[in-house]
mmCIF file of C-alpha atoms in Angstrom:
data_model
loop_
_atom_site.group_PDB
_atom_site.id
_atom_site.type_symbol
_atom_site.label_atom_id
_atom_site.label_comp_id
_atom_site.label_asym_id
_atom_site.label_seq_id
_atom_site.Cartn_x
_atom_site.Cartn_y
_atom_site.Cartn_z
ATOM 1 C CA MET A 16 0.087 -0.029 0.097
ATOM 2 C CA THR A 17 1.054 3.274 -0.750
ATOM 3 C CA VAL A 18 0.032 6.751 1.544
ATOM 4 C CA VAL A 19 1.082 9.729 -0.946
ATOM 5 C CA GLY A 20 1.274 12.568 1.257
ATOM 6 C CA ALA A 21 3.136 13.056 4.854
ATOM 7 C CA SER A 22 0.577 14.717 6.476
ATOM 8 C CA LEU A 23 -1.870 14.727 9.540
ATOM 9 C CA SER A 24 -4.467 12.836 7.468
ATOM 10 C CA GLY A 25 -1.301 10.401 5.705
ATOM 11 C CA VAL A 26 -0.058 9.316 9.094
ATOM 12 C CA TYR A 27 -3.637 8.816 10.240
ATOM 13 C CA ALA A 28 -3.729 6.160 7.375
ATOM 14 C CA ALA A 29 -0.608 4.388 8.146
ATOM 15 C CA ARG A 30 -1.642 4.052 11.560
ATOM 16 C CA GLU A 31 -4.963 2.231 10.220
ATOM 17 C CA LEU A 32 -3.930 0.399 7.946
ATOM 18 C CA ARG A 33 -1.802 -1.422 10.649
ATOM 19 C CA ALA A 34 -3.895 -1.463 13.194
ATOM 20 C CA GLN A 35 -6.587 -2.974 10.690
ATOM 21 C CA GLY A 36 -4.251 -5.963 10.018
ATOM 22 C CA PHE A 37 -2.410 -4.971 6.826
ATOM 23 C CA ASP A 38 0.416 -6.102 7.338
ATOM 24 C CA GLY A 39 2.779 -5.689 3.598
ATOM 25 C CA ARG A 40 4.503 -3.176 2.295
ATOM 26 C CA LEU A 41 3.905 0.221 2.769
ATOM 27 C CA VAL A 42 5.441 3.533 1.450
ATOM 28 C CA ILE A 43 4.938 6.942 2.229
ATOM 29 C CA VAL A 44 5.581 9.261 0.078
ATOM 30 C CA GLY A 45 6.220 12.804 1.202
ATOM 31 C CA GLU A 46 6.786 16.264 -0.602
ATOM 32 C CA GLU A 47 7.804 17.906 2.527
ATOM 33 C CA PRO A 48 11.429 16.836 3.667
ATOM 34 C CA HIS A 49 9.963 16.842 7.247
ATOM 35 C CA HIS A 50 8.050 13.754 9.131
ATOM 36 C CA PRO A 51 4.659 14.488 9.410
ATOM 37 C CA TYR A 52 4.016 17.267 11.892
ATOM 38 C CA ASP A 53 1.040 19.214 12.995
ATOM 39 C CA ARG A 54 0.023 22.007 11.644
ATOM 40 C CA PRO A 55 -2.382 24.457 13.778
ATOM 41 C CA PRO A 56 0.188 25.477 16.523
ATOM 42 C CA LEU A 57 2.758 27.114 13.002
ATOM 43 C CA SER A 58 -0.112 29.844 12.888
ATOM 44 C CA LYS A 59 0.091 30.395 17.245
ATOM 45 C CA ASP A 60 2.381 28.598 19.699
ATOM 46 C CA PHE A 61 4.839 28.101 17.184
ATOM 47 C CA LEU A 62 5.153 31.908 15.584
ATOM 48 C CA THR A 63 5.045 33.159 19.090
ATOM 49 C CA GLY A 64 8.027 30.768 20.173
ATOM 50 C CA LYS A 65 5.692 29.099 23.387
ATOM 51 C CA ALA A 66 6.467 25.545 21.254
ATOM 52 C CA ASP A 67 9.062 23.889 19.225
ATOM 53 C CA GLU A 68 9.510 21.604 15.840
ATOM 54 C CA GLU A 69 9.921 18.771 18.542
ATOM 55 C CA GLN A 70 6.727 19.987 19.826
ATOM 56 C CA LEU A 71 4.755 19.595 16.480
ATOM 57 C CA ALA A 72 6.378 16.004 15.670
ATOM 58 C CA LEU A 73 3.580 13.763 15.289
ATOM 59 C CA THR A 74 5.124 10.763 15.461
ATOM 60 C CA ASP A 75 8.486 9.915 17.626
ATOM 61 C CA SER A 76 10.661 6.953 16.475
ATOM 62 C CA GLU A 77 8.813 4.310 18.316
ATOM 63 C CA GLU A 78 6.098 5.164 16.252
ATOM 64 C CA VAL A 79 8.231 5.028 13.187
ATOM 65 C CA ALA A 80 9.672 1.455 14.144
ATOM 66 C CA GLU A 81 6.388 0.274 14.821
ATOM 67 C CA LEU A 82 4.901 1.159 11.338
ATOM 68 C CA ASP A 83 7.253 -0.139 9.355
ATOM 69 C CA ALA A 84 7.108 1.777 6.571
ATOM 70 C CA GLU A 85 9.204 3.024 3.732
ATOM 71 C CA TRP A 86 9.502 6.752 4.034
ATOM 72 C CA LEU A 87 10.260 8.956 0.538
ATOM 73 C CA LEU A 88 10.380 12.153 1.748
ATOM 74 C CA GLY A 89 11.125 15.388 0.362
ATOM 75 C CA VAL A 90 10.058 13.836 -3.294
ATOM 76 C CA ARG A 91 6.890 15.110 -5.272
ATOM 77 C CA ALA A 92 4.700 12.068 -6.747
ATOM 78 C CA ARG A 93 4.214 13.116 -9.895
ATOM 79 C CA GLY A 94 1.412 11.467 -11.379
ATOM 80 C CA LEU A 95 -1.360 8.226 -11.075
ATOM 81 C CA ASP A 96 -1.513 5.588 -13.575
ATOM 82 C CA ALA A 97 -4.603 4.823 -15.286
ATOM 83 C CA ARG A 98 -5.326 1.783 -13.023
ATOM 84 C CA GLY A 99 -3.957 2.793 -9.811
ATOM 85 C CA ARG A 100 -0.937 0.570 -9.543
ATOM 86 C CA THR A 101 1.248 2.580 -9.655
ATOM 87 C CA VAL A 102 2.816 6.329 -8.339
ATOM 88 C CA LEU A 103 5.004 8.415 -10.318
ATOM 89 C CA LEU A 104 7.505 10.114 -8.288
ATOM 90 C CA GLY A 105 9.094 13.763 -9.099
ATOM 91 C CA ASP A 106 12.880 12.147 -9.290
ATOM 92 C CA GLY A 107 12.207 9.684 -12.111
ATOM 93 C CA ARG A 108 10.459 6.584 -9.635
ATOM 94 C CA THR A 109 7.933 4.602 -10.219
ATOM 95 C CA VAL A 110 6.157 2.851 -6.549
ATOM 96 C CA SER A 111 4.308 -0.286 -7.651
ATOM 97 C CA THR A 112 1.625 -0.624 -5.058
ATOM 98 C CA ASP A 113 -2.006 -2.440 -4.908
ATOM 99 C CA GLY A 114 -3.745 -0.067 -3.079
ATOM 100 C CA VAL A 115 -3.310 3.854 -2.692
ATOM 101 C CA VAL A 116 -4.429 6.696 0.146
ATOM 102 C CA ILE A 117 -4.189 10.118 -1.748
ATOM 103 C CA ALA A 118 -3.474 12.732 1.163
ATOM 104 C CA THR A 119 -1.523 15.131 -0.507
ATOM 105 C CA GLY A 120 -3.529 17.733 1.362
ATOM 106 C CA ALA A 121 -3.648 21.569 -0.572
ATOM 107 C CA SER A 122 -1.276 24.803 -0.778
ATOM 108 C CA ALA A 123 -2.161 27.921 0.127
ATOM 109 C CA ARG A 124 -3.510 30.720 -2.265
ATOM 110 C CA ARG A 125 -1.149 33.232 -3.909
ATOM 111 C CA LEU A 126 -1.715 37.030 -4.704
ATOM 112 C CA PRO A 127 0.965 37.987 -7.344
ATOM 113 C CA GLY A 128 4.381 39.759 -5.995
ATOM 114 C CA ASP A 129 4.617 36.423 -3.231
ATOM 115 C CA ALA A 130 8.622 37.077 -4.887
ATOM 116 C CA LEU A 131 8.631 39.954 -3.087
ATOM 117 C CA THR A 132 10.853 40.039 0.616
ATOM 118 C CA GLY A 133 8.934 40.225 4.112
ATOM 119 C CA VAL A 134 5.696 38.611 1.564
ATOM 120 C CA HIS A 135 4.657 34.958 3.787
ATOM 121 C CA THR A 136 1.933 32.662 3.384
ATOM 122 C CA LEU A 137 1.405 30.524 6.449
ATOM 123 C CA ARG A 138 1.033 26.902 5.332
ATOM 124 C CA THR A 139 4.275 24.816 6.064
ATOM 125 C CA LEU A 140 7.223 24.320 8.424
ATOM 126 C CA ASP A 141 9.321 25.819 6.463
ATOM 127 C CA ASP A 142 6.834 29.237 5.912
ATOM 128 C CA ALA A 143 6.837 29.210 9.802
ATOM 129 C CA ARG A 144 9.657 29.383 10.432
ATOM 130 C CA ALA A 145 10.474 31.975 7.812
ATOM 131 C CA LEU A 146 8.240 34.088 9.186
ATOM 132 C CA ARG A 147 9.118 33.732 13.080
ATOM 133 C CA ASP A 148 12.392 34.381 11.712
ATOM 134 C CA GLU A 149 11.682 37.664 10.664
ATOM 135 C CA LEU A 150 9.356 38.686 13.129
ATOM 136 C CA SER A 151 11.961 38.687 15.919
ATOM 137 C CA ASP A 152 14.260 41.208 14.093
ATOM 138 C CA GLY A 153 12.323 43.941 16.214
ATOM 139 C CA PRO A 154 8.665 46.007 15.886
ATOM 140 C CA ARG A 155 7.508 45.615 12.258
ATOM 141 C CA ARG A 156 3.901 46.816 10.266
ATOM 142 C CA VAL A 157 2.528 43.494 9.834
ATOM 143 C CA VAL A 158 -0.698 43.647 7.114
ATOM 144 C CA VAL A 159 -2.742 40.482 7.256
ATOM 145 C CA ILE A 160 -4.594 39.460 3.368
ATOM 146 C CA GLY A 161 -7.393 37.516 4.275
ATOM 147 C CA GLY A 162 -9.266 37.908 7.927
ATOM 148 C CA GLY A 163 -10.251 33.592 7.856
ATOM 149 C CA PHE A 164 -8.819 31.328 11.041
ATOM 150 C CA ILE A 165 -5.499 31.267 9.931
ATOM 151 C CA GLY A 166 -5.539 35.317 8.845
ATOM 152 C CA ALA A 167 -7.293 35.827 12.250
ATOM 153 C CA GLU A 168 -4.793 33.376 14.923
ATOM 154 C CA THR A 169 -1.485 34.956 12.972
ATOM 155 C CA ALA A 170 -2.797 38.706 13.509
ATOM 156 C CA SER A 171 -3.234 37.551 16.980
ATOM 157 C CA SER A 172 -0.101 35.915 17.290
ATOM 158 C CA CYS A 173 1.973 39.175 15.984
ATOM 159 C CA THR A 174 0.163 41.400 17.598
ATOM 160 C CA ALA A 175 1.011 39.475 21.098
ATOM 161 C CA LEU A 176 4.603 40.148 19.885
ATOM 162 C CA GLY A 177 4.109 43.744 19.853
ATOM 163 C CA HIS A 178 3.901 44.259 16.332
ATOM 164 C CA ASP A 179 1.444 47.017 14.423
ATOM 165 C CA VAL A 180 -0.946 45.088 13.476
ATOM 166 C CA THR A 181 -3.912 45.479 10.208
ATOM 167 C CA VAL A 182 -6.190 42.600 8.684
ATOM 168 C CA VAL A 183 -7.547 43.400 5.672
ATOM 169 C CA GLU A 184 -10.963 41.293 4.838
ATOM 170 C CA ALA A 185 -13.005 41.870 1.237
ATOM 171 C CA ALA A 186 -16.314 40.409 2.274
ATOM 172 C CA PRO A 187 -17.754 42.959 4.789
ATOM 173 C CA LEU A 188 -17.138 40.694 7.989
ATOM 174 C CA PRO A 189 -14.977 37.718 8.151
ATOM 175 C CA LEU A 190 -16.181 34.619 8.808
ATOM 176 C CA VAL A 191 -19.166 35.344 7.639
ATOM 177 C CA PRO A 192 -19.646 32.041 5.520
ATOM 178 C CA GLN A 193 -19.119 29.845 8.675
ATOM 179 C CA LEU A 194 -20.586 31.718 11.178
ATOM 180 C CA GLY A 195 -23.124 34.006 9.551
ATOM 181 C CA PRO A 196 -23.165 37.310 9.986
ATOM 182 C CA GLU A 197 -24.402 38.052 13.204
ATOM 183 C CA MET A 198 -21.465 36.048 15.030
ATOM 184 C CA ALA A 199 -19.389 37.056 12.556
ATOM 185 C CA ALA A 200 -20.092 40.786 13.716
ATOM 186 C CA VAL A 201 -18.880 39.369 17.434
ATOM 187 C CA CYS A 202 -15.801 37.337 16.556
ATOM 188 C CA ALA A 203 -14.650 40.265 14.517
ATOM 189 C CA THR A 204 -14.573 42.400 17.838
ATOM 190 C CA LEU A 205 -12.044 40.582 18.845
ATOM 191 C CA HIS A 206 -9.434 42.071 16.639
ATOM 192 C CA ARG A 207 -10.493 44.889 17.634
ATOM 193 C CA ARG A 208 -10.530 44.741 21.830
ATOM 194 C CA GLY A 209 -6.949 42.279 21.388
ATOM 195 C CA GLY A 210 -4.962 45.435 19.062
ATOM 196 C CA ALA A 211 -4.848 44.926 15.758
ATOM 197 C CA ALA A 212 -6.529 46.765 12.824
ATOM 198 C CA LEU A 213 -9.827 45.384 10.798
ATOM 199 C CA VAL A 214 -9.988 46.979 7.594
ATOM 200 C CA THR A 215 -13.366 45.081 5.887
ATOM 201 C CA GLY A 216 -15.316 45.802 2.502
ATOM 202 C CA THR A 217 -12.483 46.310 0.048
ATOM 203 C CA GLY A 218 -9.873 44.088 -1.509
ATOM 204 C CA VAL A 219 -5.937 44.545 -2.583
ATOM 205 C CA ALA A 220 -5.277 46.969 -5.653
ATOM 206 C CA ARG A 221 -1.564 45.908 -5.563
ATOM 207 C CA LEU A 222 1.525 45.384 -3.244
ATOM 208 C CA HIS A 223 4.144 48.340 -3.006
ATOM 209 C CA ALA A 224 7.844 47.236 -2.874
ATOM 210 C CA GLY A 225 10.896 49.323 -2.468
ATOM 211 C CA ALA A 226 12.482 52.085 -4.885
ATOM 212 C CA GLY A 227 14.117 50.713 -7.689
ATOM 213 C CA ALA A 228 13.204 47.251 -6.152
ATOM 214 C CA GLY A 229 9.879 46.187 -8.403
ATOM 215 C CA GLY A 230 6.545 45.703 -7.859
ATOM 216 C CA VAL A 231 3.809 43.621 -8.385
ATOM 217 C CA THR A 232 0.742 45.727 -10.628
ATOM 218 C CA GLY A 233 -3.347 43.479 -10.774
ATOM 219 C CA ALA A 234 -1.503 40.006 -12.377
ATOM 220 C CA THR A 235 1.435 41.657 -13.777
ATOM 221 C CA ARG A 236 4.716 41.461 -12.119
ATOM 222 C CA VAL A 237 7.349 43.560 -12.963
ATOM 223 C CA THR A 238 10.983 43.272 -13.198
ATOM 224 C CA GLY A 239 13.348 42.879 -10.049
ATOM 225 C CA VAL A 240 12.650 41.879 -6.936
ATOM 226 C CA GLY A 241 12.947 43.627 -3.130
ATOM 227 C CA GLY A 242 11.001 43.855 0.145
ATOM 228 C CA VAL A 243 7.222 44.880 0.323
ATOM 229 C CA THR A 244 6.512 48.293 1.563
ATOM 230 C CA GLY A 245 3.064 48.532 1.805
ATOM 231 C CA VAL A 246 -0.770 47.346 0.294
ATOM 232 C CA GLU A 247 -2.625 49.214 -2.025
ATOM 233 C CA LEU A 248 -6.478 48.753 -1.413
ATOM 234 C CA SER A 249 -8.948 48.698 -3.760
ATOM 235 C CA ASP A 250 -10.052 51.767 -2.353
ATOM 236 C CA GLY A 251 -7.395 53.897 -2.860
ATOM 237 C CA ARG A 252 -6.195 53.585 0.604
ATOM 238 C CA LEU A 253 -2.455 52.259 1.063
ATOM 239 C CA LEU A 254 -1.154 50.278 4.376
ATOM 240 C CA PRO A 255 2.336 50.685 4.792
ATOM 241 C CA ALA A 256 3.546 47.322 5.672
ATOM 242 C CA ASP A 257 7.208 45.461 6.358
ATOM 243 C CA THR A 258 5.869 42.271 6.444
ATOM 244 C CA VAL A 259 2.511 40.789 4.584
ATOM 245 C CA ILE A 260 0.695 37.515 5.194
ATOM 246 C CA VAL A 261 -1.048 36.088 3.042
ATOM 247 C CA GLY A 262 -4.283 33.987 4.421
ATOM 248 C CA ILE A 263 -6.846 33.857 1.459
ATOM 249 C CA GLY A 264 -7.691 30.201 1.946
ATOM 250 C CA ALA A 265 -6.174 27.148 0.134
ATOM 251 C CA THR A 266 -6.297 25.125 -3.163
ATOM 252 C CA PRO A 267 -5.953 21.167 -3.174
ATOM 253 C CA ASN A 268 -3.132 19.623 -4.179
ATOM 254 C CA THR A 269 -4.677 16.824 -7.089
ATOM 255 C CA GLY A 270 -2.436 18.966 -10.037
ATOM 256 C CA TRP A 271 -0.297 15.297 -10.163
ATOM 257 C CA LEU A 272 -3.103 13.326 -10.825
ATOM 258 C CA ALA A 273 -4.180 14.937 -14.135
ATOM 259 C CA GLY A 274 -4.804 12.392 -16.512
ATOM 260 C CA SER A 275 -5.100 9.693 -14.327
ATOM 261 C CA THR A 276 -8.841 9.360 -14.842
ATOM 262 C CA LEU A 277 -9.702 10.028 -11.337
ATOM 263 C CA GLY A 278 -12.602 12.622 -10.922
ATOM 264 C CA LEU A 279 -11.005 16.320 -9.955
ATOM 265 C CA HIS A 280 -13.036 18.959 -8.950
ATOM 266 C CA ASP A 281 -11.515 21.424 -6.069
ATOM 267 C CA GLY A 282 -10.682 17.818 -4.912
ATOM 268 C CA VAL A 283 -10.430 14.524 -5.651
ATOM 269 C CA LEU A 284 -13.789 12.990 -5.934
ATOM 270 C CA CYS A 285 -15.556 10.872 -3.793
ATOM 271 C CA ASP A 286 -18.167 8.808 -2.464
ATOM 272 C CA ASP A 287 -19.494 8.829 1.166
ATOM 273 C CA GLY A 288 -16.768 6.792 2.169
ATOM 274 C CA CYS A 289 -13.700 8.427 0.877
ATOM 275 C CA ALA A 290 -13.795 5.834 -2.519
ATOM 276 C CA THR A 291 -12.550 7.655 -5.433
ATOM 277 C CA GLY A 292 -13.674 6.047 -9.075
ATOM 278 C CA LEU A 293 -10.672 4.341 -9.458
ATOM 279 C CA PRO A 294 -10.846 0.534 -7.561
ATOM 280 C CA GLN A 295 -8.469 0.342 -4.783
ATOM 281 C CA VAL A 296 -7.933 4.399 -4.288
ATOM 282 C CA VAL A 297 -9.112 6.187 -1.492
ATOM 283 C CA ALA A 298 -8.484 9.792 -0.559
ATOM 284 C CA VAL A 299 -8.942 11.672 2.829
ATOM 285 C CA GLY A 300 -8.407 15.134 4.137
ATOM 286 C CA ASP A 301 -7.879 18.591 2.690
ATOM 287 C CA VAL A 302 -7.626 17.020 -1.162
ATOM 288 C CA ALA A 303 -10.456 15.142 -1.003
ATOM 289 C CA ARG A 304 -14.184 16.231 -1.580
ATOM 290 C CA VAL A 305 -16.284 13.736 -0.019
ATOM 291 C CA GLY A 306 -19.881 13.567 -0.802
ATOM 292 C CA GLY A 307 -19.775 16.487 -2.068
ATOM 293 C CA ARG A 308 -18.028 18.482 0.766
ATOM 294 C CA ARG A 309 -14.257 19.285 0.785
ATOM 295 C CA VAL A 310 -13.767 20.129 4.570
ATOM 296 C CA GLU A 311 -10.458 21.229 5.662
ATOM 297 C CA HIS A 312 -10.432 20.776 9.587
ATOM 298 C CA TRP A 313 -8.370 18.940 12.099
ATOM 299 C CA THR A 314 -10.442 16.446 12.850
ATOM 300 C CA SER A 315 -11.624 15.587 8.847
ATOM 301 C CA ALA A 316 -8.318 14.875 8.541
ATOM 302 C CA THR A 317 -8.028 12.305 11.948
ATOM 303 C CA GLU A 318 -11.588 10.469 10.948
ATOM 304 C CA GLN A 319 -12.036 9.895 7.490
ATOM 305 C CA PRO A 320 -8.450 7.758 7.217
ATOM 306 C CA ARG A 321 -10.236 5.167 9.596
ATOM 307 C CA VAL A 322 -13.311 5.065 6.997
ATOM 308 C CA ALA A 323 -11.622 4.899 3.942
ATOM 309 C CA VAL A 324 -9.094 2.389 5.047
ATOM 310 C CA ARG A 325 -11.738 -0.348 5.962
ATOM 311 C CA ASN A 326 -13.497 0.294 2.892
ATOM 312 C CA LEU A 327 -9.566 0.588 0.718
ATOM 313 C CA LEU A 328 -9.686 -3.159 2.255
ATOM 314 C CA ALA A 329 -12.655 -4.226 1.875
ATOM 315 C CA GLY A 330 -12.120 -3.080 -2.434
ATOM 316 C CA ARG A 331 -15.907 -1.637 -2.222
ATOM 317 C CA THR A 332 -17.193 1.265 0.469
ATOM 318 C CA VAL A 333 -18.807 -0.782 3.690
ATOM 319 C CA GLU A 334 -18.775 2.058 5.860
ATOM 320 C CA PRO A 335 -19.504 6.081 5.267
ATOM 321 C CA VAL A 336 -18.049 8.799 6.604
ATOM 322 C CA ARG A 337 -20.415 10.044 9.917
ATOM 323 C CA SER A 338 -19.035 13.140 11.162
ATOM 324 C CA VAL A 339 -20.170 16.828 12.297
ATOM 325 C CA PRO A 340 -18.212 18.999 11.303
ATOM 326 C CA TYR A 341 -15.577 20.711 13.973
ATOM 327 C CA PHE A 342 -13.228 23.031 14.262
ATOM 328 C CA TRP A 343 -11.864 26.139 17.044
ATOM 329 C CA SER A 344 -9.565 28.667 16.567
ATOM 330 C CA ASP A 345 -7.389 30.587 19.013
ATOM 331 C CA GLN A 346 -7.650 34.600 19.019
ATOM 332 C CA TYR A 347 -6.295 37.231 20.819
ATOM 333 C CA GLY A 348 -6.649 35.093 24.011
ATOM 334 C CA ALA A 349 -9.544 33.677 23.331
ATOM 335 C CA ARG A 350 -10.839 30.399 22.278
ATOM 336 C CA ILE A 351 -13.583 30.073 18.894
ATOM 337 C CA GLN A 352 -15.414 26.259 18.944
ATOM 338 C CA PHE A 353 -17.614 25.761 15.766
ATOM 339 C CA ALA A 354 -19.654 22.284 15.141
ATOM 340 C CA GLY A 355 -22.514 21.022 12.319
ATOM 341 C CA ARG A 356 -23.204 23.030 9.527
ATOM 342 C CA ARG A 357 -24.869 26.139 8.631
ATOM 343 C CA ASN A 358 -26.908 27.354 6.375
ATOM 344 C CA ASP A 359 -28.021 30.441 5.091
ATOM 345 C CA GLY A 360 -31.749 30.751 6.381
ATOM 346 C CA ASP A 361 -30.859 29.063 10.058
ATOM 347 C CA THR A 362 -31.954 30.572 13.158
ATOM 348 C CA VAL A 363 -29.218 31.721 15.615
ATOM 349 C CA ARG A 364 -29.645 32.228 19.464
ATOM 350 C CA VAL A 365 -27.987 32.868 22.390
ATOM 351 C CA THR A 366 -28.414 29.527 25.147
ATOM 352 C CA GLU A 367 -25.938 30.866 27.908
ATOM 353 C CA GLY A 368 -23.615 33.553 28.477
ATOM 354 C CA ALA A 369 -24.273 36.380 26.080
ATOM 355 C CA LEU A 370 -22.784 38.624 23.560
ATOM 356 C CA ALA A 371 -21.587 41.761 25.701
ATOM 357 C CA GLU A 372 -19.797 39.776 28.166
ATOM 358 C CA GLY A 373 -17.814 38.201 25.412
ATOM 359 C CA GLY A 374 -18.508 34.413 26.139
ATOM 360 C CA PHE A 375 -21.574 32.301 24.866
ATOM 361 C CA LEU A 376 -22.642 30.041 23.781
ATOM 362 C CA ALA A 377 -24.862 29.603 20.752
ATOM 363 C CA VAL A 378 -27.401 27.758 18.218
ATOM 364 C CA TYR A 379 -28.621 27.611 14.700
ATOM 365 C CA GLU A 380 -31.694 26.275 14.118
ATOM 366 C CA ARG A 381 -33.995 25.184 10.900
ATOM 367 C CA ASP A 382 -37.670 24.283 11.387
ATOM 368 C CA GLY A 383 -36.881 23.653 15.262
ATOM 369 C CA ARG A 384 -34.055 21.518 14.953
ATOM 370 C CA ALA A 385 -29.922 22.250 15.797
ATOM 371 C CA THR A 386 -27.794 22.441 12.886
ATOM 372 C CA ALA A 387 -24.593 24.005 14.778
ATOM 373 C CA VAL A 388 -23.143 25.148 18.038
ATOM 374 C CA LEU A 389 -21.002 28.059 18.354
ATOM 375 C CA SER A 390 -19.123 28.474 21.239
ATOM 376 C CA VAL A 391 -16.257 31.609 22.627
ATOM 377 C CA ASP A 392 -14.602 30.722 26.134
ATOM 378 C CA ARG A 393 -17.979 27.925 26.923
ATOM 379 C CA PRO A 394 -15.958 24.905 26.146
ATOM 380 C CA ARG A 395 -17.957 22.331 28.302
ATOM 381 C CA PRO A 396 -21.402 22.908 27.375
ATOM 382 C CA PHE A 397 -20.351 23.542 24.266
ATOM 383 C CA MET A 398 -18.732 19.797 24.115
ATOM 384 C CA ARG A 399 -21.995 18.834 25.377
ATOM 385 C CA ALA A 400 -23.771 20.590 22.559
ATOM 386 C CA ARG A 401 -21.175 19.077 20.205
ATOM 387 C CA ARG A 402 -22.191 15.707 21.290
ATOM 388 C CA ALA A 403 -25.679 15.973 20.732
ATOM 389 C CA LEU A 404 -24.989 16.821 17.084
ATOM 390 C CA MET A 405 -22.936 13.859 16.605
ATOM 391 C CA ARG A 406 -25.778 11.804 18.249
ATOM 392 C CA THR A 407 -28.820 13.303 15.589
ATOM 393 C CA ALA A 408 -26.258 13.103 12.715
ATOM 394 C CA SER A 409 -25.360 8.917 13.485
ATOM 395 C CA GLU A 410 -29.532 8.375 14.650
ATOM 396 C CA ALA A 411 -30.282 10.253 10.868
ATOM 397 C CA GLU A 412 -27.886 8.687 8.360
ATOM 398 C CA PRO A 413 -28.947 4.850 7.757
ATOM 399 C CA ALA A 414 -25.543 2.649 7.464
ATOM 400 C CA VAL A 415 -24.176 1.044 3.861
ATOM 401 C CA PRO A 416 -25.574 -2.141 3.730
#
């Protein structure tokens, strides 16, 4: 068996293969040179220096030995043959295999101009190393483009480090698709309370570079590479910047699968059990579009592999993924937790605490039934509400025959 992607979901898939009885050759292919590591701390404790690289590791020497896997790290997969029986590697090697778990994750979206010194994305350990080194040089004017969870967490960390931070969000409020306008407005206040400026309702027109260093306009990169000096907004304002962090989402890593006959559309198309259109090929984590949804959350990456591996070893889908989406975010000293699926038209009401107090539990409902739950600094009530959502989802979904 071959796991393509030495990611969170990749290492969980490898564990499941061994736990579910597979004792044959196991190959793990990873584009990064690092063994699997945990990504959520990159924008939080790792960036602020509270965690080191050793604390990010998802495996230790004992587990590596127990997995008895062949690790091919620092090499990119470049193709999958039509029958899904051979993985082609970027260095010319091939890996013959009886089954494939696709766990190649996603890559940070970029803006034109990312060649400028001082412009960063935050997706990988190497990204986080470079940003942390730069932020340690002294107070900087930081502009974070994108008010989603990665952007907000990174802004929070930069503020805690003493930098002057501005968050730019093109939408009227950050996190509206996930939380809805009322709760997004509440969470937006965390930026201001935490000391960061929040600019909404405008996009980025261009990045400015130092004199004679070149710059970027629209999608055109002009010659020369230098340090970023500012972010020009669509409404004409210019924000001075020494460091720019681009947090505008991620794109699933499916380019290497072109020509494989797999269904690809914003991810690898899978059924409800993570099985693809090719026999003995499953997909998990950020790259997988399972049952019509692609969910970029830590819990999905850890829950999908058990079901995917079971179906891979069975040769067909014998179990669907039954999970309630869950994510959390630590921003400006507050913990935001969300579970379920909010849809337009759902109502939301606060059932514990108060919005003005900062800590609360809110329930989203449709036709008298809870669809999602949100909490800020209410972990115990949230966990009870989340368990109730999980029970409801389990009862509502029939088992696969």
